[in-house]
mmCIF file of C-alpha atoms in Angstrom:
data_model
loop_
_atom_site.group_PDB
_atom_site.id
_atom_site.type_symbol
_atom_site.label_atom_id
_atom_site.label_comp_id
_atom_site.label_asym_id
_atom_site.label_seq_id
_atom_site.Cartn_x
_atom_site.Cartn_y
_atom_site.Cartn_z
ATOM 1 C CA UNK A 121 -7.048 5.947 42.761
ATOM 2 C CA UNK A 122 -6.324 8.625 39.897
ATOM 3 C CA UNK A 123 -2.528 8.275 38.524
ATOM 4 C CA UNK A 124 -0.823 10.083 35.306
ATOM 5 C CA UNK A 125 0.297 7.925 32.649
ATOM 6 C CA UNK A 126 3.818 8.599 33.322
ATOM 7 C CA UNK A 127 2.936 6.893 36.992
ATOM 8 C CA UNK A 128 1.495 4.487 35.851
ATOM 9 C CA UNK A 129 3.918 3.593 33.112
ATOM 10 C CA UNK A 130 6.910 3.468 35.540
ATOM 11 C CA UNK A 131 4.997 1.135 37.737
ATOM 12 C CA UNK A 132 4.074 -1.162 35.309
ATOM 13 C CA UNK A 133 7.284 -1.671 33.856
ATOM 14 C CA UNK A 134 9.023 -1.347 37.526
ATOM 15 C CA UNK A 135 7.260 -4.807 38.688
ATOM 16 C CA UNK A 136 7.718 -6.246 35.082
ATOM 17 C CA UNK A 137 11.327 -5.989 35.408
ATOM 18 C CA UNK A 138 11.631 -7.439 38.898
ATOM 19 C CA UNK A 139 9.857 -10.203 37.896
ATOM 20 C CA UNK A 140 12.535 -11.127 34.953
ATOM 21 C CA UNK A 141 11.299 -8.946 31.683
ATOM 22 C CA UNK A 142 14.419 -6.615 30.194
ATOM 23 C CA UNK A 143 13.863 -3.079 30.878
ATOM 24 C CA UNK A 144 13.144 -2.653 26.896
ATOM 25 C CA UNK A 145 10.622 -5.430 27.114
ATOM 26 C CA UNK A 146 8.984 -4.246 30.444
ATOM 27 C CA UNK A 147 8.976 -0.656 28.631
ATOM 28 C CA UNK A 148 6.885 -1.826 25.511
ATOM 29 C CA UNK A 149 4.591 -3.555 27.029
ATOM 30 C CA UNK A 150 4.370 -0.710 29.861
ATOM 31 C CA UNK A 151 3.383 0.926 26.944
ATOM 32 C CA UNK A 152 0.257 -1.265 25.366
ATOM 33 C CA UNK A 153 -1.315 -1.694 29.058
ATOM 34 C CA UNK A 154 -1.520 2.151 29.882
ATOM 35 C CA UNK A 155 -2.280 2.648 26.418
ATOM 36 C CA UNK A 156 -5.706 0.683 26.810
ATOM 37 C CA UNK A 157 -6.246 1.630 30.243
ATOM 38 C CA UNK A 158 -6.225 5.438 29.113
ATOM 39 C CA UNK A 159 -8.889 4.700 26.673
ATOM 40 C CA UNK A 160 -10.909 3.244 29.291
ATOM 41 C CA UNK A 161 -9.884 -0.330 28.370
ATOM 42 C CA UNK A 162 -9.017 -1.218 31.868
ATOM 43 C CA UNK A 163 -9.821 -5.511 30.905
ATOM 44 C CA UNK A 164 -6.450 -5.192 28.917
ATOM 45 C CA UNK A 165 -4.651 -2.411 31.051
ATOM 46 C CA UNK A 166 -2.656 -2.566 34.707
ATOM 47 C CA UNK A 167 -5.470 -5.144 35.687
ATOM 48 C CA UNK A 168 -3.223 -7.430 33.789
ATOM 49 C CA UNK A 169 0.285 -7.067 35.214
ATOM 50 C CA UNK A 170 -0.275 -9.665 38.373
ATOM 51 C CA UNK A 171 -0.521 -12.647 35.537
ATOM 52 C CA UNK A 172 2.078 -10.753 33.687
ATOM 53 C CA UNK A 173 4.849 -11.274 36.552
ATOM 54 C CA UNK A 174 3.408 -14.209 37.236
ATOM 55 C CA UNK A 175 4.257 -16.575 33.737
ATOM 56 C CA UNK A 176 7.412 -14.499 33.717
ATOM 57 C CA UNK A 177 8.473 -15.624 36.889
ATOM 58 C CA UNK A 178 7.446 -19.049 36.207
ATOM 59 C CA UNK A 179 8.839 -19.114 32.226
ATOM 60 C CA UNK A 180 5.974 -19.075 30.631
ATOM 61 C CA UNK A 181 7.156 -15.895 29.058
ATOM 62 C CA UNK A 182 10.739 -15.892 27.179
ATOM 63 C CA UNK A 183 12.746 -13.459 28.918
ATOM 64 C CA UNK A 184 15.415 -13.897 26.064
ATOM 65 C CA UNK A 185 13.711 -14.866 22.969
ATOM 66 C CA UNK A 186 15.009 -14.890 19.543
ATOM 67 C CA UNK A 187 12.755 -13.427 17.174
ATOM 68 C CA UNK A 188 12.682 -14.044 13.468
ATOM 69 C CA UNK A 189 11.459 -11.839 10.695
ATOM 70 C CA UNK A 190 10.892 -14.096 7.011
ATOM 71 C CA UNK A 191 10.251 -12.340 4.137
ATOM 72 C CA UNK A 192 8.173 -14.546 2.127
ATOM 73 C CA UNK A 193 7.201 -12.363 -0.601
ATOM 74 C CA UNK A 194 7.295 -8.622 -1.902
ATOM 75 C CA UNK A 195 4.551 -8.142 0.498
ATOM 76 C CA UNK A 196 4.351 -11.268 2.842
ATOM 77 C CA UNK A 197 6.487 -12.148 5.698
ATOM 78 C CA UNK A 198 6.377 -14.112 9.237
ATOM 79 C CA UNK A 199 7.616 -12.644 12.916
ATOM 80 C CA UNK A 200 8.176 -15.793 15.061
ATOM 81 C CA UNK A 201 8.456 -14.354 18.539
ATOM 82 C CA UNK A 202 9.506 -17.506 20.305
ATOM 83 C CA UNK A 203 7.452 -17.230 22.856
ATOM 84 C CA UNK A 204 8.685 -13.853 24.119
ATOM 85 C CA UNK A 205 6.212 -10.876 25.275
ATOM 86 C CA UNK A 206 3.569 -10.402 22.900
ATOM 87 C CA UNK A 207 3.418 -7.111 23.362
ATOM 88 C CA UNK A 208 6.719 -6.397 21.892
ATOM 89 C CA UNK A 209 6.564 -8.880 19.176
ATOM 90 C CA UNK A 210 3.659 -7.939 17.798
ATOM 91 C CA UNK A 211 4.559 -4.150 18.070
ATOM 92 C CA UNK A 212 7.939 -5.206 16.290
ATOM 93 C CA UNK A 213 6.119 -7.234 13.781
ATOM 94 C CA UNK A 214 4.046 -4.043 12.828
ATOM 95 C CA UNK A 215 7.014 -1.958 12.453
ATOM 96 C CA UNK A 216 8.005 -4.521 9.904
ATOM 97 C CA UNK A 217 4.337 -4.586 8.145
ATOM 98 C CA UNK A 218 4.724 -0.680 8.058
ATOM 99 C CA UNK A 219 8.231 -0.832 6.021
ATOM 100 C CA UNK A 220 7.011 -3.315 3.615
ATOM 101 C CA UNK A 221 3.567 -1.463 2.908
ATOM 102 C CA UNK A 222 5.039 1.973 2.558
ATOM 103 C CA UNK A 223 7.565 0.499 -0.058
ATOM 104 C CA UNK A 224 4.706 -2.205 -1.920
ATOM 105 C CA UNK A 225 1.243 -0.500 -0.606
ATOM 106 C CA UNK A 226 0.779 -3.545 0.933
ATOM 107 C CA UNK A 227 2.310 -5.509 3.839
ATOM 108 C CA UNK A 228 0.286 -8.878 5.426
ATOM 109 C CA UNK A 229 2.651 -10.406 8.313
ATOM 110 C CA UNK A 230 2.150 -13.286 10.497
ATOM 111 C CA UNK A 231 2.839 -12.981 13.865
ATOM 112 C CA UNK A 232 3.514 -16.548 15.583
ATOM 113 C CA UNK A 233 4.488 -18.032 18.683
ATOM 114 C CA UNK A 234 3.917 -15.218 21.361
ATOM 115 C CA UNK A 235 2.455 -14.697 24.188
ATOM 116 C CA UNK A 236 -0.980 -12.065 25.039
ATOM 117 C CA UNK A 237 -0.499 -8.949 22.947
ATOM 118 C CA UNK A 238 -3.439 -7.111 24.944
ATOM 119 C CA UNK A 239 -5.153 -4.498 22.974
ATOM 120 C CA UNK A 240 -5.096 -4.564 19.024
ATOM 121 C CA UNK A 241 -5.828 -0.965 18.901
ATOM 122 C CA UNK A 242 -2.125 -0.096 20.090
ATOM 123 C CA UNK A 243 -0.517 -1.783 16.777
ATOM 124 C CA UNK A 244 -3.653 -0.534 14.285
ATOM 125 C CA UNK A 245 -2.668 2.824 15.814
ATOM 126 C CA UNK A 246 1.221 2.304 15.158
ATOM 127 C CA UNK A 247 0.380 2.205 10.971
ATOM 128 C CA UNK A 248 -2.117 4.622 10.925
ATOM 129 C CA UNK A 249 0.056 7.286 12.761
ATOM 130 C CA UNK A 250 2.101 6.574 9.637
ATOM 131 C CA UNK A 251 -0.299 7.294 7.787
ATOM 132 C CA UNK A 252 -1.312 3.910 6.479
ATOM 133 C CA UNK A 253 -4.220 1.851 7.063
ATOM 134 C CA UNK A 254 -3.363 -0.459 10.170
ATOM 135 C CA UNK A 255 -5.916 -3.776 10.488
ATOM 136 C CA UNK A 256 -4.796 -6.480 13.002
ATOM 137 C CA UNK A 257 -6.485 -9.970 14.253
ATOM 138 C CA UNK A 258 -5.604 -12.499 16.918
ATOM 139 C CA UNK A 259 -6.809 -16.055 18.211
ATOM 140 C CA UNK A 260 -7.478 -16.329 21.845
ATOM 141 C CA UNK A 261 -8.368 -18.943 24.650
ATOM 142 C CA UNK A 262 -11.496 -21.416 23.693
ATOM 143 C CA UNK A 263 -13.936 -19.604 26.088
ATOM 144 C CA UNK A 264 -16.986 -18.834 23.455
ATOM 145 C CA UNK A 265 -20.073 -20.982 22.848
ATOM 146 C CA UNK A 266 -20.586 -21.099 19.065
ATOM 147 C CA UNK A 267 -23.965 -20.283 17.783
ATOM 148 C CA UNK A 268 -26.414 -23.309 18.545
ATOM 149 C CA UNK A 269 -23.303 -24.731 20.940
ATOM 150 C CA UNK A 270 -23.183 -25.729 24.598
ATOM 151 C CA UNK A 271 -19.751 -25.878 24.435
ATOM 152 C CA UNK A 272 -16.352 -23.489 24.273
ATOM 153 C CA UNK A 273 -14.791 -23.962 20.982
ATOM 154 C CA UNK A 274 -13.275 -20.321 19.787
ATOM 155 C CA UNK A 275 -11.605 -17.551 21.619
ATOM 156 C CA UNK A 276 -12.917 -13.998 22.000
ATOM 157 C CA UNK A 277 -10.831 -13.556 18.640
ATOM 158 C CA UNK A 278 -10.708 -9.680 18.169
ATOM 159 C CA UNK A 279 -10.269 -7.685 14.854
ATOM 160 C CA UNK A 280 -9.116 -3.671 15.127
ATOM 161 C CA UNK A 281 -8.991 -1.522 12.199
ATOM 162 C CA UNK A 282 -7.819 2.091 12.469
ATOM 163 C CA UNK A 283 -6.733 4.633 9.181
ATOM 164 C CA UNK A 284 -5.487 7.872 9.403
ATOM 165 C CA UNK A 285 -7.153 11.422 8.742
ATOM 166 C CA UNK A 286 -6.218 15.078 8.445
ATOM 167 C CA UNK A 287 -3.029 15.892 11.042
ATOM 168 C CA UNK A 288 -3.156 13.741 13.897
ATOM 169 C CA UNK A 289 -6.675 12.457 13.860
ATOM 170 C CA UNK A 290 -6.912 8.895 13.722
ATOM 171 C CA UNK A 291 -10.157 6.730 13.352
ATOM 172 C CA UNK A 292 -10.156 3.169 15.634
ATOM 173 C CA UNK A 293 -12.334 0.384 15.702
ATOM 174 C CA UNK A 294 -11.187 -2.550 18.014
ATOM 175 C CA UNK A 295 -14.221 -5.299 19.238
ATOM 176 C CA UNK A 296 -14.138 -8.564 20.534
ATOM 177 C CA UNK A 297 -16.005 -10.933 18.453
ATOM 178 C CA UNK A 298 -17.827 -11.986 21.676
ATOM 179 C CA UNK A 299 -20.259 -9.926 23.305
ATOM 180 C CA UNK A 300 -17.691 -8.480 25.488
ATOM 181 C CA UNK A 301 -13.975 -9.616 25.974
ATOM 182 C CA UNK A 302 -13.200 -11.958 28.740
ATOM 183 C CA UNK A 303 -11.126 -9.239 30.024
ATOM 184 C CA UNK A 304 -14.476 -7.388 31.141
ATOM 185 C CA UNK A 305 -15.643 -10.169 32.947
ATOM 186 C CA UNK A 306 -12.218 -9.887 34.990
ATOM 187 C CA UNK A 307 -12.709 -6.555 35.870
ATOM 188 C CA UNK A 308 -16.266 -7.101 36.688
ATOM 189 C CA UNK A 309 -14.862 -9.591 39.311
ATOM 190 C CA UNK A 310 -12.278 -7.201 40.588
ATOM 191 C CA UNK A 311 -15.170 -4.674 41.249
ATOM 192 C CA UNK A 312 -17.436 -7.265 42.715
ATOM 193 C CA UNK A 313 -20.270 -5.697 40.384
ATOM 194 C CA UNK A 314 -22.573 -7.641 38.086
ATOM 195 C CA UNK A 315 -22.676 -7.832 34.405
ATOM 196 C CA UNK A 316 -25.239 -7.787 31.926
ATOM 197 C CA UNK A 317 -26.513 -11.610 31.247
ATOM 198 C CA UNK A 318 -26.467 -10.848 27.424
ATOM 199 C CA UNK A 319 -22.685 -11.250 28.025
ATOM 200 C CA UNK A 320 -21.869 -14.952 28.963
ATOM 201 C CA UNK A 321 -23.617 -18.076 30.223
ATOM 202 C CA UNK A 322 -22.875 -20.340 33.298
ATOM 203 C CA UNK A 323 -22.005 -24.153 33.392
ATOM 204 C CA UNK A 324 -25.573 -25.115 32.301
ATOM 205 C CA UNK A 325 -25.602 -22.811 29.450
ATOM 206 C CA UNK A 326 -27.792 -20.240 30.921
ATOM 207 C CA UNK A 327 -27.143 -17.012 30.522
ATOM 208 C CA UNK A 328 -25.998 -15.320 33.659
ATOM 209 C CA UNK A 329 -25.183 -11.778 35.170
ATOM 210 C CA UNK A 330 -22.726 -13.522 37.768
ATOM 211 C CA UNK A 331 -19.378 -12.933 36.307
ATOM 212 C CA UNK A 332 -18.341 -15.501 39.159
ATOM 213 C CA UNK A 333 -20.441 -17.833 37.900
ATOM 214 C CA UNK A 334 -18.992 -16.988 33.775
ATOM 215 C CA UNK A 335 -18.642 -20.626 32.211
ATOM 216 C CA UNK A 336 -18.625 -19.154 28.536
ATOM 217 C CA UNK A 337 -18.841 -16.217 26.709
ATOM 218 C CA UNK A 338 -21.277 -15.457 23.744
ATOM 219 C CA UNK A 339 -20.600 -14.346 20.124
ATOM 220 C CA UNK A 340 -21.950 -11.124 19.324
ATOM 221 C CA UNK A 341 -25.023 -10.836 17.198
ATOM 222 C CA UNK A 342 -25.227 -14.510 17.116
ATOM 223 C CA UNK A 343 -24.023 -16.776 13.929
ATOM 224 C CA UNK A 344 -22.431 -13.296 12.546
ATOM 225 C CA UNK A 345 -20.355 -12.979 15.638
ATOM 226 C CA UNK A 346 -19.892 -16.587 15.278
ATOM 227 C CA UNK A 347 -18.658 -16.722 11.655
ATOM 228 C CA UNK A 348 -16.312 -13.727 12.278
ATOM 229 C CA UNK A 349 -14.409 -15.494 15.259
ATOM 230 C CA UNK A 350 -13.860 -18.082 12.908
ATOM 231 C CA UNK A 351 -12.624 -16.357 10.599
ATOM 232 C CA UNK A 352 -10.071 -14.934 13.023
ATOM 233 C CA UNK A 353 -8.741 -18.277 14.223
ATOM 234 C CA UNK A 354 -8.137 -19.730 10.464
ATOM 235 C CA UNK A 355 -6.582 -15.939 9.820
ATOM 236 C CA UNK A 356 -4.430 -16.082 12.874
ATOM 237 C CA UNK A 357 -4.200 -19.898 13.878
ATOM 238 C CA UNK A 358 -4.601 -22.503 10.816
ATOM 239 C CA UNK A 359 -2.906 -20.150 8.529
ATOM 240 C CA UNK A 360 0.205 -19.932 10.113
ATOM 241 C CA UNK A 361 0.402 -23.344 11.388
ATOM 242 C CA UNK A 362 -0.142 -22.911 14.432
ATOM 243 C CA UNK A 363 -3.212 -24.670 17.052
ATOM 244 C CA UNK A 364 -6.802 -23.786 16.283
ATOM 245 C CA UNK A 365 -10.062 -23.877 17.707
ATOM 246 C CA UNK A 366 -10.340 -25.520 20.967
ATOM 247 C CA UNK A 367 -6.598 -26.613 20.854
ATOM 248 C CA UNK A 368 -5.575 -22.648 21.108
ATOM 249 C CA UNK A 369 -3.902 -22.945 25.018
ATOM 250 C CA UNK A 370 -5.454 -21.241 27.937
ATOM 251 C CA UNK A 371 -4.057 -18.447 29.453
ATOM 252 C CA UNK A 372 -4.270 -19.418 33.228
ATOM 253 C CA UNK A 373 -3.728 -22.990 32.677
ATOM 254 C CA UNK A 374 0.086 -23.785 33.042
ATOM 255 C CA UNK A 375 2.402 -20.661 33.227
ATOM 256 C CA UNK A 376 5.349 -22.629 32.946
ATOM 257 C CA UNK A 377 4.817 -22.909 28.962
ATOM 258 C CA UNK A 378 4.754 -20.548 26.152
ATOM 259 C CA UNK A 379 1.295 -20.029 24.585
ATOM 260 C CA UNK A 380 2.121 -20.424 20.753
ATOM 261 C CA UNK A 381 -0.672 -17.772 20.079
ATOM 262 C CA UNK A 382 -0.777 -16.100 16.369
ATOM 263 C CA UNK A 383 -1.849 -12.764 15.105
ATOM 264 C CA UNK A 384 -1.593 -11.090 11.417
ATOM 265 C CA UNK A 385 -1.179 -7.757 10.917
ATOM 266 C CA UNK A 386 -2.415 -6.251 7.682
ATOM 267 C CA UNK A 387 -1.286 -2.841 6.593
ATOM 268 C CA UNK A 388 -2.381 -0.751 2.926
ATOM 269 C CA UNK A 389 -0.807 2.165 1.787
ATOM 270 C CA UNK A 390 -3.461 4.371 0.317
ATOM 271 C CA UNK A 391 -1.317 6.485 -1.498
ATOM 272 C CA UNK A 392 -1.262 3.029 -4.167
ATOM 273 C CA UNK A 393 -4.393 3.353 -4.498
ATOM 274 C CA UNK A 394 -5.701 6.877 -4.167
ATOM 275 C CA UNK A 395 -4.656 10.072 -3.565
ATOM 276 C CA UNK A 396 -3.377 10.565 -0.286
ATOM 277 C CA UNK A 397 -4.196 13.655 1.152
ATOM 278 C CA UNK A 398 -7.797 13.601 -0.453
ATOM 279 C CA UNK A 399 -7.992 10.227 1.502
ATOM 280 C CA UNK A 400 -6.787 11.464 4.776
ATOM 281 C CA UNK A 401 -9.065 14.723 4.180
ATOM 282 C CA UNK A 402 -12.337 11.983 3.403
ATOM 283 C CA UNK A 403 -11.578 9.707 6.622
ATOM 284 C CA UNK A 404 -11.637 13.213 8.631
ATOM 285 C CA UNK A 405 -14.971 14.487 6.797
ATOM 286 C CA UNK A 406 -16.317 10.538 7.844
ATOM 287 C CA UNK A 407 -15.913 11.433 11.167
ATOM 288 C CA UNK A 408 -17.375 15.060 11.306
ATOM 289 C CA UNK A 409 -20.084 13.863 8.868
ATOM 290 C CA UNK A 410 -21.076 10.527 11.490
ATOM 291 C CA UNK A 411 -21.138 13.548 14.378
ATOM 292 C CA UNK A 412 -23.173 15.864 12.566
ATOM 293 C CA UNK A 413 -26.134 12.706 12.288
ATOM 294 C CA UNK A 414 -29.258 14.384 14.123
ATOM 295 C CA UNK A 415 -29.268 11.652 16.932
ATOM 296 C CA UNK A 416 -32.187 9.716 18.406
ATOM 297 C CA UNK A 417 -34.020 9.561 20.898
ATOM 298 C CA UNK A 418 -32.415 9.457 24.231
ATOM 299 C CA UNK A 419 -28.590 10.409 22.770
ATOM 300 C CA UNK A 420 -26.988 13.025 22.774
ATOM 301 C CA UNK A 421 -25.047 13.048 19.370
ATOM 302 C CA UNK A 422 -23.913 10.126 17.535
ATOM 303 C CA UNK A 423 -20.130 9.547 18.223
ATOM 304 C CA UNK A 424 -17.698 7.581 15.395
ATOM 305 C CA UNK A 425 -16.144 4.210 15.610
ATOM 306 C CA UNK A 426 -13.623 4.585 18.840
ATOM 307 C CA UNK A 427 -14.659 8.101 19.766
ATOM 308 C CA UNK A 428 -16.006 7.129 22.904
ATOM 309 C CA UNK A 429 -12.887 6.324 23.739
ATOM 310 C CA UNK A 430 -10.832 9.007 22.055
ATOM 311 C CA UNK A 431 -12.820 11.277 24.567
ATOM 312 C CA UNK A 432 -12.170 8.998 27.989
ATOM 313 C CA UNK A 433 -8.123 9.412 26.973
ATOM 314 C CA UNK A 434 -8.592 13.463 26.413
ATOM 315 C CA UNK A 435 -10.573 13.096 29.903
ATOM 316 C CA UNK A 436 -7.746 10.545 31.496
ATOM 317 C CA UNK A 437 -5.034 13.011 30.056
ATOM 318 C CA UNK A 438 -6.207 15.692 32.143
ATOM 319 C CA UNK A 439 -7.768 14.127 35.333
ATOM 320 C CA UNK A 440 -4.944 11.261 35.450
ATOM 321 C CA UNK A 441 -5.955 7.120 35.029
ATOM 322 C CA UNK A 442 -8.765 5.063 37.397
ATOM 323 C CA UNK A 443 -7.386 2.192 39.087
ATOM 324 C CA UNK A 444 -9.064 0.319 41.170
ATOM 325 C CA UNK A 445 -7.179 0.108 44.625
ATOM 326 C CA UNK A 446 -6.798 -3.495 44.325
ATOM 327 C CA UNK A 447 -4.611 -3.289 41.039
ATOM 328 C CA UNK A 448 -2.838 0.233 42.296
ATOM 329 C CA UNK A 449 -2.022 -1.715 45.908
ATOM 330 C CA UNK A 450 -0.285 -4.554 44.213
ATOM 331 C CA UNK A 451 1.736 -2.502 41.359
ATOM 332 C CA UNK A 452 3.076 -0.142 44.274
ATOM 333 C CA UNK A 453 3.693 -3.454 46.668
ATOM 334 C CA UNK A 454 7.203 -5.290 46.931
ATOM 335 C CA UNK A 455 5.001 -8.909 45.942
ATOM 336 C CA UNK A 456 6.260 -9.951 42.323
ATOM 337 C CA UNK A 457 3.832 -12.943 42.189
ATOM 338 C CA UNK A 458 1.881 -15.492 44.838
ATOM 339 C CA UNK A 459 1.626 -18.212 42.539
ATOM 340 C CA UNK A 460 -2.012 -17.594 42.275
ATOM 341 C CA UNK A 461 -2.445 -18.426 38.583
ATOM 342 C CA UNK A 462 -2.051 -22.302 38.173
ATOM 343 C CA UNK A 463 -5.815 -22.757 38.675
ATOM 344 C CA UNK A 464 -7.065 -19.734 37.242
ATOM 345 C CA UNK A 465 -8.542 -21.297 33.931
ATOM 346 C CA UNK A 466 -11.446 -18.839 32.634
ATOM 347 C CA UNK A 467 -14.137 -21.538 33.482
ATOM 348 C CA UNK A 468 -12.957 -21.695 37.032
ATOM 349 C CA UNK A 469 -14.529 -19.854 39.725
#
């Protein structure tokens, strides 16, 4: 089923209203999911919105919460978002890091206590459309074997970077520090179709292209994957206080509770450190330069950071947004949520 993003959008935040968000809320993070699923990201797009309405309607998800903005320095502050939709805190919290940065070149902001964000490119994208450089991390569920390991320990823990060229082009990078996100597994479920079994491992630690039979996931490239996911949690956990490692709560577990996740946003104004326009003009020649590579054997051309996805949105724009009949049939049904979730840890199958 094809749909426009306007479609889409109105459905999304249709069913997250009914099931308790505010219309603003429901809006924002409306926003995020068609956002990813018009790059093709459909692991953190409409796929989603059934677990969504689902902790909302249960309270896992503040409906009212009471966020907090701290300045702790020229350039440091914290967003607590009480639990509320992580969407809109951490899209608030960015606003915040984009203020401070274009005033002190600099802006590093903790985001704490909130809920799933979904994809990091949406708020990397927010500063770089400003022209600033917008980089962004986040902790996740303990669903990763560490390097050597047989058992879960970190999260997928994903880092996005984006920076702004010449008019509206934009340069994204936005990667899982896991072979793939957990999210892909999810939608290789929903399709019934296998995955590759470089992706994950079963119960026995064997690696496995069953995404039914998904135990854990594995880092990419090994210890490098490894040491970057923990990097992630101390950036986005330990620093600001918040639980760490395999303490980091699951997202299917109990939907009753908030999740206490963290993120930090990082955002540099390169007009403090460079001329502006000659950067923006450099970032564009990067990515004309990176296409103009003579390619190798058996590609076409060689494509920039994010590109691949820059061209499925041009694509989606015209031809209107995939979703898979099982997502479309719920978002257009009158069922908020079955209580499906309580169960629905990612080891389970």
């Amino acid at each position: 089923m094809r749909v426009t993003k306007r479609i889409l959008h109105e459905l999304i935040r249709t069913k997250l209203s009914r099931a308790g968000l505010s219309v603003d809320h429901a809006d924002v993070v409306a926003d995020v999911l068609v956002h990813a699923d018009a790059r093709g990201v459909h692991s953190h797009g409409a796929m989603r919105v059934e677990y969504y309405a689902e902790r909302i309607a249960k309270g896992g998800t503040n409906v009212n919460p009471r966020f907090v903005f701290e300045k702790t320095g020229p350039c440091s502050a914290v967003f607590d978002g009480d639990n509320g939709a992580g969407h809109v805190a951490a899209k608030e919290a960015m606003r915040k890091a984009v203020d401070i940065a274009k005033e002190n070149g600099v802006a590093v902001v903790g985001v704490r206590h909130i809920g799933h964000s979904g994809s990091l490119s949406y708020y990397v994208q927010q500063a770089a459309r400003e022209g600033l450089i917008g980089i962004s991390v986040c902790q996740s569920d303990p669903m990763v074997v560490p390097f050597g390991g047989a058992e879960p320990y970190y999260g997928t823990n994903p880092i996005a970077f984006a920076a702004p060229g010449e008019g509206s082009e934009l340069i994204t990078f936005d990667m899982a520090t896991t072979v793939q996100a957990w999210g892909k597994i999810l939608h290789a479920r929903s399709k019934h179709e296998p995955i590759p079994d470089t992706w994950a491992v079963d119960k026995q630690g064997v690696r496995t292209d069953d995404p039914f039979k998904v135990h854990a996931l594995l880092p990419i490239a090994g210890p490098k994957g490894y040491g970057l996911m923990m990097m992630v949690d101390v950036l986005s956990g330990i620093l600001l206080g918040l639980p760490f490692g395999n303490q980091v709560s699951s997202m299917y577990h109990d939907l009753t509770e908030g999740r206490n996740l963290g993120q930090l946003h990082i955002v540099i104004n390169p007009s403090f450190f460079t001329d502006l326009d000659t950067f923006r003009r450099n970032i564009s020649k990067t990515m004309s330069d990176l296409n103009g590579i003579n390619p190798a054997p058996g590609f076409e051309r060689v494509l920039y950071p994010g590109q691949n996805y820059d061209l499925i949105e041009q694509e989606n724009e015209a031809n209107g947004i995939e979703i898979v009949d099982e997502v479309y049939n719920y978002l257009v049904s009158d069922v908020v949520h079955n209580n499906t979730y309580d169960h629905k840890d990612p080891f389970a199958t």
